[in-house]
Amino acid sequence: MKSSLMLHTITRIVAFIILSFSVFLFFAGHNNPGGGFIGGLMTAAGLLLLYVSFDLKTIKRVIPFNYTTMIATGMLLAIGTGVVSMFLGDAYLTQYFDYFQLPILGETELTTALPFDLGIYLVVVGVALLSILTIAEDDA
Amino acid sequence: MAFQILLNIGLAIIWMLLRQDFSPVEFLIGYVVGLVLLYVLRRFLQFDFYFRRVIAIVKLIFLFLWELILANIDVIKIVLSPKLDIKPGIIAVPTKLKTDWEVTLLASLISLTPGTLSMNFSDDGKTIFVHSIDVPDKEAMIKQIHNSFEKAIMEVTQ
């Protein structure tokens, strides 16, 4: 399709900017607006832009994620973070955090809320894209 | 390839602007984030992922350092042996490399390895004439070493 040439060219750059912004939002969630949900939606939006500007078959080859497994992985990660605190003798989903001196990065605060957020992120990306793609592929 | 590096640096700068922190550490984090995104969407761009070439260059450097150590040991053995029973000779090494840049790189790597010296090229640039300090027992082995150099260079530039 010659008519969508400009769309293709700009998508190639803009998709990367949207996706890096979504990663920023994901990590900003602890102290600023952001977090797993909005980061996941933004990633889904970035990937959706690819699906919209190119045809479905091309992008299926480019992004070989199975969104069903992605939802399951995210749920397992979120539940697993909660269960770990049960094994350590605290209530379900107790949050632990500490400051670590990492090489290069310097002093960093690492919390168990981050893997939980990652689980949410994966579920949101999976659910959003799976529902949209299921509707898109429905020929009947 | 240049476009991908440019895009990656651009993403790192956008990352620094978002974090409002212009330290090298933030640039590095942004660069790594961009690298991961480029890797995930590598088939989306029409050419292949550029970091594979960076890895190939690092591999080539280590291969060269290793060959350098081995060849130095060989030359020390020749110099320190009481009897001078070496047979110097000139071998023609055919190369499959295409561009001038690749052939030049291969010739310099051969020259920098002690014991061998690239003297001249054939007119079509497809053969390098290599002077070697000790040929008869080594010709096959030297060819094999050159093939390993050649292969590593081809991995970088293909």
PDB file of C-alpha atoms in Angstrom:
ATOM      1  CA  MET A   1       0.000   0.000   0.000  1.00  0.00           C
ATOM      2  CA  LYS A   2       1.651   3.181  -1.215  1.00  0.00           C
ATOM      3  CA  SER A   3      -0.807   5.416   0.625  1.00  0.00           C
ATOM      4  CA  SER A   4       0.375   4.312   4.067  1.00  0.00           C
ATOM      5  CA  LEU A   5       4.061   4.971   3.343  1.00  0.00           C
ATOM      6  CA  MET A   6       4.216   7.970   5.642  1.00  0.00           C
ATOM      7  CA  LEU A   7       2.374   6.044   8.363  1.00  0.00           C
ATOM      8  CA  HIS A   8       4.871   3.189   8.114  1.00  0.00           C
ATOM      9  CA  THR A   9       7.912   5.465   8.255  1.00  0.00           C
ATOM     10  CA  ILE A  10       6.705   7.426  11.256  1.00  0.00           C
ATOM     11  CA  THR A  11       5.468   4.304  13.072  1.00  0.00           C
ATOM     12  CA  ARG A  12       8.964   2.835  12.872  1.00  0.00           C
ATOM     13  CA  ILE A  13      10.277   5.639  15.091  1.00  0.00           C
ATOM     14  CA  VAL A  14       7.220   6.591  17.156  1.00  0.00           C
ATOM     15  CA  ALA A  15       6.563   3.010  18.293  1.00  0.00           C
ATOM     16  CA  PHE A  16       9.976   2.937  19.966  1.00  0.00           C
ATOM     17  CA  ILE A  17       9.378   6.280  21.683  1.00  0.00           C
ATOM     18  CA  ILE A  18       5.971   5.138  23.011  1.00  0.00           C
ATOM     19  CA  LEU A  19       7.409   1.854  24.244  1.00  0.00           C
ATOM     20  CA  SER A  20      10.313   3.518  26.050  1.00  0.00           C
ATOM     21  CA  PHE A  21       7.846   5.966  27.626  1.00  0.00           C
ATOM     22  CA  SER A  22       5.793   2.999  28.837  1.00  0.00           C
ATOM     23  CA  VAL A  23       8.915   1.472  30.437  1.00  0.00           C
ATOM     24  CA  PHE A  24       9.551   4.845  32.122  1.00  0.00           C
ATOM     25  CA  LEU A  25       5.962   4.952  33.439  1.00  0.00           C
ATOM     26  CA  PHE A  26       6.316   1.398  34.742  1.00  0.00           C
ATOM     27  CA  PHE A  27       9.405   2.264  36.815  1.00  0.00           C
ATOM     28  CA  ALA A  28       8.114   5.691  37.910  1.00  0.00           C
ATOM     29  CA  GLY A  29       5.147   4.101  39.680  1.00  0.00           C
ATOM     30  CA  HIS A  30       6.608   3.999  43.170  1.00  0.00           C
ATOM     31  CA  ASN A  31       7.171   7.704  43.819  1.00  0.00           C
ATOM     32  CA  ASN A  32       5.402   9.416  40.919  1.00  0.00           C
ATOM     33  CA  PRO A  33       2.280   8.897  38.823  1.00  0.00           C
ATOM     34  CA  GLY A  34       2.614   5.710  36.816  1.00  0.00           C
ATOM     35  CA  GLY A  35       2.860   2.027  37.618  1.00  0.00           C
ATOM     36  CA  GLY A  36       2.068  -1.357  36.201  1.00  0.00           C
ATOM     37  CA  PHE A  37      -1.419  -0.623  34.935  1.00  0.00           C
ATOM     38  CA  ILE A  38      -0.781   2.543  32.984  1.00  0.00           C
ATOM     39  CA  GLY A  39       2.614   1.258  31.826  1.00  0.00           C
ATOM     40  CA  GLY A  40       0.962  -1.911  30.535  1.00  0.00           C
ATOM     41  CA  LEU A  41      -1.768   0.044  28.749  1.00  0.00           C
ATOM     42  CA  MET A  42       0.842   2.298  27.164  1.00  0.00           C
ATOM     43  CA  THR A  43       2.824  -0.719  25.952  1.00  0.00           C
ATOM     44  CA  ALA A  44      -0.375  -2.212  24.558  1.00  0.00           C
ATOM     45  CA  ALA A  45      -1.043   1.106  22.800  1.00  0.00           C
ATOM     46  CA  GLY A  46       2.460   1.118  21.305  1.00  0.00           C
ATOM     47  CA  LEU A  47       2.096  -2.448  20.048  1.00  0.00           C
ATOM     48  CA  LEU A  48      -1.405  -1.665  18.796  1.00  0.00           C
ATOM     49  CA  LEU A  49       0.017   1.151  16.695  1.00  0.00           C
ATOM     50  CA  LEU A  50       2.178  -1.475  14.972  1.00  0.00           C
ATOM     51  CA  TYR A  51      -0.852  -3.693  14.366  1.00  0.00           C
ATOM     52  CA  VAL A  52      -2.872  -0.788  12.987  1.00  0.00           C
ATOM     53  CA  SER A  53      -0.255   0.636  10.633  1.00  0.00           C
ATOM     54  CA  PHE A  54       1.017  -2.698   9.313  1.00  0.00           C
ATOM     55  CA  ASP A  55      -1.111  -5.688   8.474  1.00  0.00           C
ATOM     56  CA  LEU A  56      -1.815  -8.365  11.065  1.00  0.00           C
ATOM     57  CA  LYS A  57       0.244 -11.088   9.396  1.00  0.00           C
ATOM     58  CA  THR A  58       3.480  -9.058   9.310  1.00  0.00           C
ATOM     59  CA  ILE A  59       3.314  -8.027  12.944  1.00  0.00           C
ATOM     60  CA  LYS A  60       2.417 -11.583  14.040  1.00  0.00           C
ATOM     61  CA  ARG A  61       5.797 -12.611  12.617  1.00  0.00           C
ATOM     62  CA  VAL A  62       7.588  -9.634  14.184  1.00  0.00           C
ATOM     63  CA  ILE A  63       6.143  -9.965  17.696  1.00  0.00           C
ATOM     64  CA  PRO A  64       5.892 -13.682  18.433  1.00  0.00           C
ATOM     65  CA  PHE A  65       4.355 -13.291  21.905  1.00  0.00           C
ATOM     66  CA  ASN A  66       1.633 -15.629  23.011  1.00  0.00           C
ATOM     67  CA  TYR A  67      -0.661 -13.281  24.925  1.00  0.00           C
ATOM     68  CA  THR A  68      -2.509 -16.115  26.678  1.00  0.00           C
ATOM     69  CA  THR A  69       0.732 -17.360  28.256  1.00  0.00           C
ATOM     70  CA  MET A  70       1.607 -13.756  29.036  1.00  0.00           C
ATOM     71  CA  ILE A  71      -1.536 -13.339  31.144  1.00  0.00           C
ATOM     72  CA  ALA A  72      -0.839 -16.600  32.976  1.00  0.00           C
ATOM     73  CA  THR A  73       2.817 -15.613  33.621  1.00  0.00           C
ATOM     74  CA  GLY A  74       1.761 -12.233  34.981  1.00  0.00           C
ATOM     75  CA  MET A  75      -0.830 -13.751  37.305  1.00  0.00           C
ATOM     76  CA  LEU A  76       1.659 -16.334  38.575  1.00  0.00           C
ATOM     77  CA  LEU A  77       4.264 -13.632  39.197  1.00  0.00           C
ATOM     78  CA  ALA A  78       1.812 -11.459  41.152  1.00  0.00           C
ATOM     79  CA  ILE A  79       0.524 -14.383  43.244  1.00  0.00           C
ATOM     80  CA  GLY A  80       4.050 -15.719  43.749  1.00  0.00           C
ATOM     81  CA  THR A  81       5.212 -12.380  45.210  1.00  0.00           C
ATOM     82  CA  GLY A  82       2.404 -12.582  47.744  1.00  0.00           C
ATOM     83  CA  VAL A  83       3.041 -16.199  48.622  1.00  0.00           C
ATOM     84  CA  VAL A  84       6.751 -15.570  49.298  1.00  0.00           C
ATOM     85  CA  SER A  85       5.858 -13.310  52.239  1.00  0.00           C
ATOM     86  CA  MET A  86       3.579 -16.061  53.623  1.00  0.00           C
ATOM     87  CA  PHE A  87       6.528 -18.453  53.694  1.00  0.00           C
ATOM     88  CA  LEU A  88       8.562 -15.876  55.625  1.00  0.00           C
ATOM     89  CA  GLY A  89       5.931 -15.770  58.374  1.00  0.00           C
ATOM     90  CA  ASP A  90       4.163 -12.514  57.474  1.00  0.00           C
ATOM     91  CA  ALA A  91       0.732 -11.828  56.077  1.00  0.00           C
ATOM     92  CA  TYR A  92      -0.069 -12.446  52.410  1.00  0.00           C
ATOM     93  CA  LEU A  93       1.333  -9.714  50.137  1.00  0.00           C
ATOM     94  CA  THR A  94       3.517  -8.079  52.809  1.00  0.00           C
ATOM     95  CA  GLN A  95       5.922  -5.709  51.130  1.00  0.00           C
ATOM     96  CA  TYR A  96       9.647  -5.826  51.803  1.00  0.00           C
ATOM     97  CA  PHE A  97      12.085  -3.150  50.792  1.00  0.00           C
ATOM     98  CA  ASP A  98      15.694  -2.319  51.385  1.00  0.00           C
ATOM     99  CA  TYR A  99      18.449  -0.103  50.030  1.00  0.00           C
ATOM    100  CA  PHE A 100      21.204  -1.766  48.080  1.00  0.00           C
ATOM    101  CA  GLN A 101      24.547  -0.492  46.840  1.00  0.00           C
ATOM    102  CA  LEU A 102      24.538  -1.736  43.251  1.00  0.00           C
ATOM    103  CA  PRO A 103      27.480  -1.417  40.863  1.00  0.00           C
ATOM    104  CA  ILE A 104      27.108   1.514  38.396  1.00  0.00           C
ATOM    105  CA  LEU A 105      23.593   2.416  39.599  1.00  0.00           C
ATOM    106  CA  GLY A 106      24.671   3.498  43.093  1.00  0.00           C
ATOM    107  CA  GLU A 107      22.235   3.351  46.011  1.00  0.00           C
ATOM    108  CA  THR A 108      18.933   1.892  44.845  1.00  0.00           C
ATOM    109  CA  GLU A 109      15.745   1.034  46.669  1.00  0.00           C
ATOM    110  CA  LEU A 110      14.546  -2.435  45.694  1.00  0.00           C
ATOM    111  CA  THR A 111      11.081  -3.534  46.783  1.00  0.00           C
ATOM    112  CA  THR A 112       9.027  -6.662  46.292  1.00  0.00           C
ATOM    113  CA  ALA A 113       6.293  -4.393  44.919  1.00  0.00           C
ATOM    114  CA  LEU A 114       8.242  -4.296  41.638  1.00  0.00           C
ATOM    115  CA  PRO A 115       7.764  -7.986  40.645  1.00  0.00           C
ATOM    116  CA  PHE A 116       4.119  -7.643  41.667  1.00  0.00           C
ATOM    117  CA  ASP A 117       3.842  -4.600  39.412  1.00  0.00           C
ATOM    118  CA  LEU A 118       5.558  -6.529  36.619  1.00  0.00           C
ATOM    119  CA  GLY A 119       2.894  -9.213  36.970  1.00  0.00           C
ATOM    120  CA  ILE A 120       0.165  -6.576  36.667  1.00  0.00           C
ATOM    121  CA  TYR A 121       1.983  -5.097  33.662  1.00  0.00           C
ATOM    122  CA  LEU A 122       2.096  -8.433  31.831  1.00  0.00           C
ATOM    123  CA  VAL A 123      -1.582  -9.155  32.572  1.00  0.00           C
ATOM    124  CA  VAL A 124      -2.673  -5.725  31.330  1.00  0.00           C
ATOM    125  CA  VAL A 125      -0.650  -5.973  28.105  1.00  0.00           C
ATOM    126  CA  GLY A 126      -1.924  -9.507  27.495  1.00  0.00           C
ATOM    127  CA  VAL A 127      -5.586  -8.774  28.213  1.00  0.00           C
ATOM    128  CA  ALA A 128      -5.682  -5.558  26.170  1.00  0.00           C
ATOM    129  CA  LEU A 129      -4.003  -6.999  23.088  1.00  0.00           C
ATOM    130  CA  LEU A 130      -5.697 -10.394  23.282  1.00  0.00           C
ATOM    131  CA  SER A 131      -9.187  -8.873  23.383  1.00  0.00           C
ATOM    132  CA  ILE A 132      -8.448  -6.428  20.563  1.00  0.00           C
ATOM    133  CA  LEU A 133      -6.806  -9.061  18.345  1.00  0.00           C
ATOM    134  CA  THR A 134      -9.583 -11.584  18.984  1.00  0.00           C
ATOM    135  CA  ILE A 135     -12.138  -9.066  17.735  1.00  0.00           C
ATOM    136  CA  ALA A 136      -9.921  -8.141  14.777  1.00  0.00           C
ATOM    137  CA  GLU A 137      -9.515 -11.759  13.665  1.00  0.00           C
ATOM    138  CA  ASP A 138     -13.218 -12.537  13.899  1.00  0.00           C
ATOM    139  CA  ASP A 139     -14.346 -12.957  10.294  1.00  0.00           C
ATOM    140  CA  ALA A 140     -17.882 -14.160  10.916  1.00  0.00           C
TER     141      ALA A 140
ATOM    142  CA  MET B   1      22.915   0.025  11.263  1.00  0.00           C
ATOM    143  CA  ALA B   2      23.719   3.717  11.708  1.00  0.00           C
ATOM    144  CA  PHE B   3      19.981   4.430  11.915  1.00  0.00           C
ATOM    145  CA  GLN B   4      19.576   1.923  14.749  1.00  0.00           C
ATOM    146  CA  ILE B   5      22.458   3.405  16.745  1.00  0.00           C
ATOM    147  CA  LEU B   6      21.002   6.884  16.216  1.00  0.00           C
ATOM    148  CA  LEU B   7      17.547   5.704  17.320  1.00  0.00           C
ATOM    149  CA  ASN B   8      19.054   4.051  20.386  1.00  0.00           C
ATOM    150  CA  ILE B   9      20.915   7.219  21.396  1.00  0.00           C
ATOM    151  CA  GLY B  10      17.736   9.238  20.781  1.00  0.00           C
ATOM    152  CA  LEU B  11      15.772   6.915  23.072  1.00  0.00           C
ATOM    153  CA  ALA B  12      18.447   7.300  25.759  1.00  0.00           C
ATOM    154  CA  ILE B  13      18.171  11.116  25.515  1.00  0.00           C
ATOM    155  CA  ILE B  14      14.360  10.948  25.739  1.00  0.00           C
ATOM    156  CA  TRP B  15      14.771   8.711  28.772  1.00  0.00           C
ATOM    157  CA  MET B  16      17.057  11.294  30.433  1.00  0.00           C
ATOM    158  CA  LEU B  17      14.527  14.050  29.688  1.00  0.00           C
ATOM    159  CA  LEU B  18      11.716  11.990  31.229  1.00  0.00           C
ATOM    160  CA  ARG B  19      13.727  11.255  34.365  1.00  0.00           C
ATOM    161  CA  GLN B  20      14.973  14.873  34.552  1.00  0.00           C
ATOM    162  CA  ASP B  21      18.398  13.554  35.444  1.00  0.00           C
ATOM    163  CA  PHE B  22      21.242  14.120  33.028  1.00  0.00           C
ATOM    164  CA  SER B  23      23.833  11.827  34.548  1.00  0.00           C
ATOM    165  CA  PRO B  24      25.758   9.196  32.558  1.00  0.00           C
ATOM    166  CA  VAL B  25      24.046   6.506  34.654  1.00  0.00           C
ATOM    167  CA  GLU B  26      20.595   7.565  33.405  1.00  0.00           C
ATOM    168  CA  PHE B  27      21.925   7.645  29.844  1.00  0.00           C
ATOM    169  CA  LEU B  28      23.189   4.091  30.305  1.00  0.00           C
ATOM    170  CA  ILE B  29      19.832   2.890  31.689  1.00  0.00           C
ATOM    171  CA  GLY B  30      17.994   4.570  28.818  1.00  0.00           C
ATOM    172  CA  TYR B  31      20.414   3.053  26.330  1.00  0.00           C
ATOM    173  CA  VAL B  32      19.846  -0.434  27.769  1.00  0.00           C
ATOM    174  CA  VAL B  33      16.051   0.066  27.668  1.00  0.00           C
ATOM    175  CA  GLY B  34      16.315   1.141  24.022  1.00  0.00           C
ATOM    176  CA  LEU B  35      18.544  -1.846  23.278  1.00  0.00           C
ATOM    177  CA  VAL B  36      15.995  -4.261  24.770  1.00  0.00           C
ATOM    178  CA  LEU B  37      13.174  -2.633  22.747  1.00  0.00           C
ATOM    179  CA  LEU B  38      15.250  -2.860  19.568  1.00  0.00           C
ATOM    180  CA  TYR B  39      15.951  -6.512  20.316  1.00  0.00           C
ATOM    181  CA  VAL B  40      12.275  -7.319  20.891  1.00  0.00           C
ATOM    182  CA  LEU B  41      11.234  -5.544  17.685  1.00  0.00           C
ATOM    183  CA  ARG B  42      14.357  -6.555  15.711  1.00  0.00           C
ATOM    184  CA  ARG B  43      12.385  -8.106  12.849  1.00  0.00           C
ATOM    185  CA  PHE B  44      10.288  -4.936  12.573  1.00  0.00           C
ATOM    186  CA  LEU B  45      13.206  -2.948  11.190  1.00  0.00           C
ATOM    187  CA  GLN B  46      14.200  -4.251   7.779  1.00  0.00           C
ATOM    188  CA  PHE B  47      17.814  -4.990   8.707  1.00  0.00           C
ATOM    189  CA  ASP B  48      19.069  -7.117  11.534  1.00  0.00           C
ATOM    190  CA  PHE B  49      19.781  -6.189  15.126  1.00  0.00           C
ATOM    191  CA  TYR B  50      22.943  -4.066  15.238  1.00  0.00           C
ATOM    192  CA  PHE B  51      24.214  -5.242  18.615  1.00  0.00           C
ATOM    193  CA  ARG B  52      24.988  -8.662  17.088  1.00  0.00           C
ATOM    194  CA  ARG B  53      27.762  -6.936  15.140  1.00  0.00           C
ATOM    195  CA  VAL B  54      29.111  -5.273  18.265  1.00  0.00           C
ATOM    196  CA  ILE B  55      29.341  -8.725  19.861  1.00  0.00           C
ATOM    197  CA  ALA B  56      31.071 -10.010  16.705  1.00  0.00           C
ATOM    198  CA  ILE B  57      33.643  -7.177  16.922  1.00  0.00           C
ATOM    199  CA  VAL B  58      34.382  -8.021  20.571  1.00  0.00           C
ATOM    200  CA  LYS B  59      34.766 -11.682  19.560  1.00  0.00           C
ATOM    201  CA  LEU B  60      37.178 -10.678  16.776  1.00  0.00           C
ATOM    202  CA  ILE B  61      39.298  -8.654  19.245  1.00  0.00           C
ATOM    203  CA  PHE B  62      39.532 -11.583  21.653  1.00  0.00           C
ATOM    204  CA  LEU B  63      40.308 -14.006  18.827  1.00  0.00           C
ATOM    205  CA  PHE B  64      43.113 -11.675  17.709  1.00  0.00           C
ATOM    206  CA  LEU B  65      44.550 -11.378  21.250  1.00  0.00           C
ATOM    207  CA  TRP B  66      44.522 -15.174  21.595  1.00  0.00           C
ATOM    208  CA  GLU B  67      46.247 -15.691  18.238  1.00  0.00           C
ATOM    209  CA  LEU B  68      48.761 -12.990  19.177  1.00  0.00           C
ATOM    210  CA  ILE B  69      49.747 -14.857  22.352  1.00  0.00           C
ATOM    211  CA  LEU B  70      50.044 -18.198  20.528  1.00  0.00           C
ATOM    212  CA  ALA B  71      52.130 -16.735  17.696  1.00  0.00           C
ATOM    213  CA  ASN B  72      54.420 -14.907  20.121  1.00  0.00           C
ATOM    214  CA  ILE B  73      55.112 -18.171  21.920  1.00  0.00           C
ATOM    215  CA  ASP B  74      55.941 -19.792  18.572  1.00  0.00           C
ATOM    216  CA  VAL B  75      58.354 -16.996  17.640  1.00  0.00           C
ATOM    217  CA  ILE B  76      60.047 -17.162  21.060  1.00  0.00           C
ATOM    218  CA  LYS B  77      60.554 -20.898  20.526  1.00  0.00           C
ATOM    219  CA  ILE B  78      62.211 -20.247  17.152  1.00  0.00           C
ATOM    220  CA  VAL B  79      64.436 -17.458  18.486  1.00  0.00           C
ATOM    221  CA  LEU B  80      65.603 -19.371  21.535  1.00  0.00           C
ATOM    222  CA  SER B  81      66.218 -22.722  19.847  1.00  0.00           C
ATOM    223  CA  PRO B  82      69.970 -23.336  19.325  1.00  0.00           C
ATOM    224  CA  LYS B  83      69.571 -24.749  15.816  1.00  0.00           C
ATOM    225  CA  LEU B  84      68.024 -22.602  13.101  1.00  0.00           C
ATOM    226  CA  ASP B  85      65.981 -25.260  11.306  1.00  0.00           C
ATOM    227  CA  ILE B  86      63.212 -23.061   9.960  1.00  0.00           C
ATOM    228  CA  LYS B  87      62.032 -22.868   6.372  1.00  0.00           C
ATOM    229  CA  PRO B  88      60.701 -19.381   5.552  1.00  0.00           C
ATOM    230  CA  GLY B  89      58.393 -19.059   2.596  1.00  0.00           C
ATOM    231  CA  ILE B  90      55.716 -17.066   0.866  1.00  0.00           C
ATOM    232  CA  ILE B  91      52.198 -18.428   0.587  1.00  0.00           C
ATOM    233  CA  ALA B  92      49.321 -17.136  -1.464  1.00  0.00           C
ATOM    234  CA  VAL B  93      46.207 -17.007   0.711  1.00  0.00           C
ATOM    235  CA  PRO B  94      42.987 -16.713  -1.268  1.00  0.00           C
ATOM    236  CA  THR B  95      40.283 -14.728   0.458  1.00  0.00           C
ATOM    237  CA  LYS B  96      36.534 -14.635   0.063  1.00  0.00           C
ATOM    238  CA  LEU B  97      36.213 -11.110   1.497  1.00  0.00           C
ATOM    239  CA  LYS B  98      34.664  -8.623  -0.883  1.00  0.00           C
ATOM    240  CA  THR B  99      35.277  -5.012   0.057  1.00  0.00           C
ATOM    241  CA  ASP B 100      38.699  -3.350   0.264  1.00  0.00           C
ATOM    242  CA  TRP B 101      38.075  -2.522   3.903  1.00  0.00           C
ATOM    243  CA  GLU B 102      37.651  -6.173   4.878  1.00  0.00           C
ATOM    244  CA  VAL B 103      40.722  -7.327   2.959  1.00  0.00           C
ATOM    245  CA  THR B 104      42.805  -4.535   4.525  1.00  0.00           C
ATOM    246  CA  LEU B 105      41.629  -5.563   7.998  1.00  0.00           C
ATOM    247  CA  LEU B 106      42.506  -9.212   7.319  1.00  0.00           C
ATOM    248  CA  ALA B 107      45.953  -8.230   5.986  1.00  0.00           C
ATOM    249  CA  SER B 108      46.695  -6.050   9.029  1.00  0.00           C
ATOM    250  CA  LEU B 109      45.591  -8.799  11.413  1.00  0.00           C
ATOM    251  CA  ILE B 110      47.950 -11.199   9.626  1.00  0.00           C
ATOM    252  CA  SER B 111      50.793  -8.649   9.796  1.00  0.00           C
ATOM    253  CA  LEU B 112      50.219  -7.943  13.485  1.00  0.00           C
ATOM    254  CA  THR B 113      50.488 -11.630  14.305  1.00  0.00           C
ATOM    255  CA  PRO B 114      54.219 -12.326  14.727  1.00  0.00           C
ATOM    256  CA  GLY B 115      55.738 -14.866  12.348  1.00  0.00           C
ATOM    257  CA  THR B 116      53.507 -13.919   9.456  1.00  0.00           C
ATOM    258  CA  LEU B 117      53.603 -10.794   7.330  1.00  0.00           C
ATOM    259  CA  SER B 118      51.291  -9.840   4.501  1.00  0.00           C
ATOM    260  CA  MET B 119      53.493  -8.574   1.670  1.00  0.00           C
ATOM    261  CA  ASN B 120      51.295  -7.812  -1.285  1.00  0.00           C
ATOM    262  CA  PHE B 121      47.893  -8.306  -2.857  1.00  0.00           C
ATOM    263  CA  SER B 122      47.057  -9.822  -6.191  1.00  0.00           C
ATOM    264  CA  ASP B 123      45.683  -7.407  -8.777  1.00  0.00           C
ATOM    265  CA  ASP B 124      42.065  -8.367  -8.224  1.00  0.00           C
ATOM    266  CA  GLY B 125      42.469  -8.091  -4.445  1.00  0.00           C
ATOM    267  CA  LYS B 126      41.330 -11.664  -3.928  1.00  0.00           C
ATOM    268  CA  THR B 127      44.674 -13.127  -2.839  1.00  0.00           C
ATOM    269  CA  ILE B 128      47.077 -12.004  -0.128  1.00  0.00           C
ATOM    270  CA  PHE B 129      50.742 -13.005  -0.370  1.00  0.00           C
ATOM    271  CA  VAL B 130      51.879 -13.836   3.124  1.00  0.00           C
ATOM    272  CA  HIS B 131      55.468 -14.284   4.185  1.00  0.00           C
ATOM    273  CA  SER B 132      55.716 -16.810   6.973  1.00  0.00           C
ATOM    274  CA  ILE B 133      58.702 -17.529   9.178  1.00  0.00           C
ATOM    275  CA  ASP B 134      58.225 -21.300   9.241  1.00  0.00           C
ATOM    276  CA  VAL B 135      56.195 -22.862   6.465  1.00  0.00           C
ATOM    277  CA  PRO B 136      56.520 -26.620   5.886  1.00  0.00           C
ATOM    278  CA  ASP B 137      54.925 -27.944   9.013  1.00  0.00           C
ATOM    279  CA  LYS B 138      52.503 -25.094   9.327  1.00  0.00           C
ATOM    280  CA  GLU B 139      50.999 -24.275   5.984  1.00  0.00           C
ATOM    281  CA  ALA B 140      47.759 -26.080   6.653  1.00  0.00           C
ATOM    282  CA  MET B 141      47.552 -24.669  10.139  1.00  0.00           C
ATOM    283  CA  ILE B 142      48.211 -21.096   9.057  1.00  0.00           C
ATOM    284  CA  LYS B 143      45.525 -21.402   6.424  1.00  0.00           C
ATOM    285  CA  GLN B 144      43.174 -22.585   9.083  1.00  0.00           C
ATOM    286  CA  ILE B 145      44.067 -19.644  11.339  1.00  0.00           C
ATOM    287  CA  HIS B 146      43.488 -17.254   8.476  1.00  0.00           C
ATOM    288  CA  ASN B 147      40.165 -18.891   7.852  1.00  0.00           C
ATOM    289  CA  SER B 148      39.232 -18.254  11.466  1.00  0.00           C
ATOM    290  CA  PHE B 149      40.195 -14.564  11.082  1.00  0.00           C
ATOM    291  CA  GLU B 150      38.331 -14.411   7.800  1.00  0.00           C
ATOM    292  CA  LYS B 151      35.260 -16.000   9.315  1.00  0.00           C
ATOM    293  CA  ALA B 152      35.275 -13.590  12.263  1.00  0.00           C
ATOM    294  CA  ILE B 153      35.579 -10.602   9.908  1.00  0.00           C
ATOM    295  CA  MET B 154      32.740 -11.902   7.757  1.00  0.00           C
ATOM    296  CA  GLU B 155      30.568 -12.212  10.854  1.00  0.00           C
ATOM    297  CA  VAL B 156      31.153  -8.516  11.542  1.00  0.00           C
ATOM    298  CA  THR B 157      30.526  -7.175   8.053  1.00  0.00           C
ATOM    299  CA  GLN B 158      28.108  -9.549   6.360  1.00  0.00           C
TER     300      GLN B 158
END
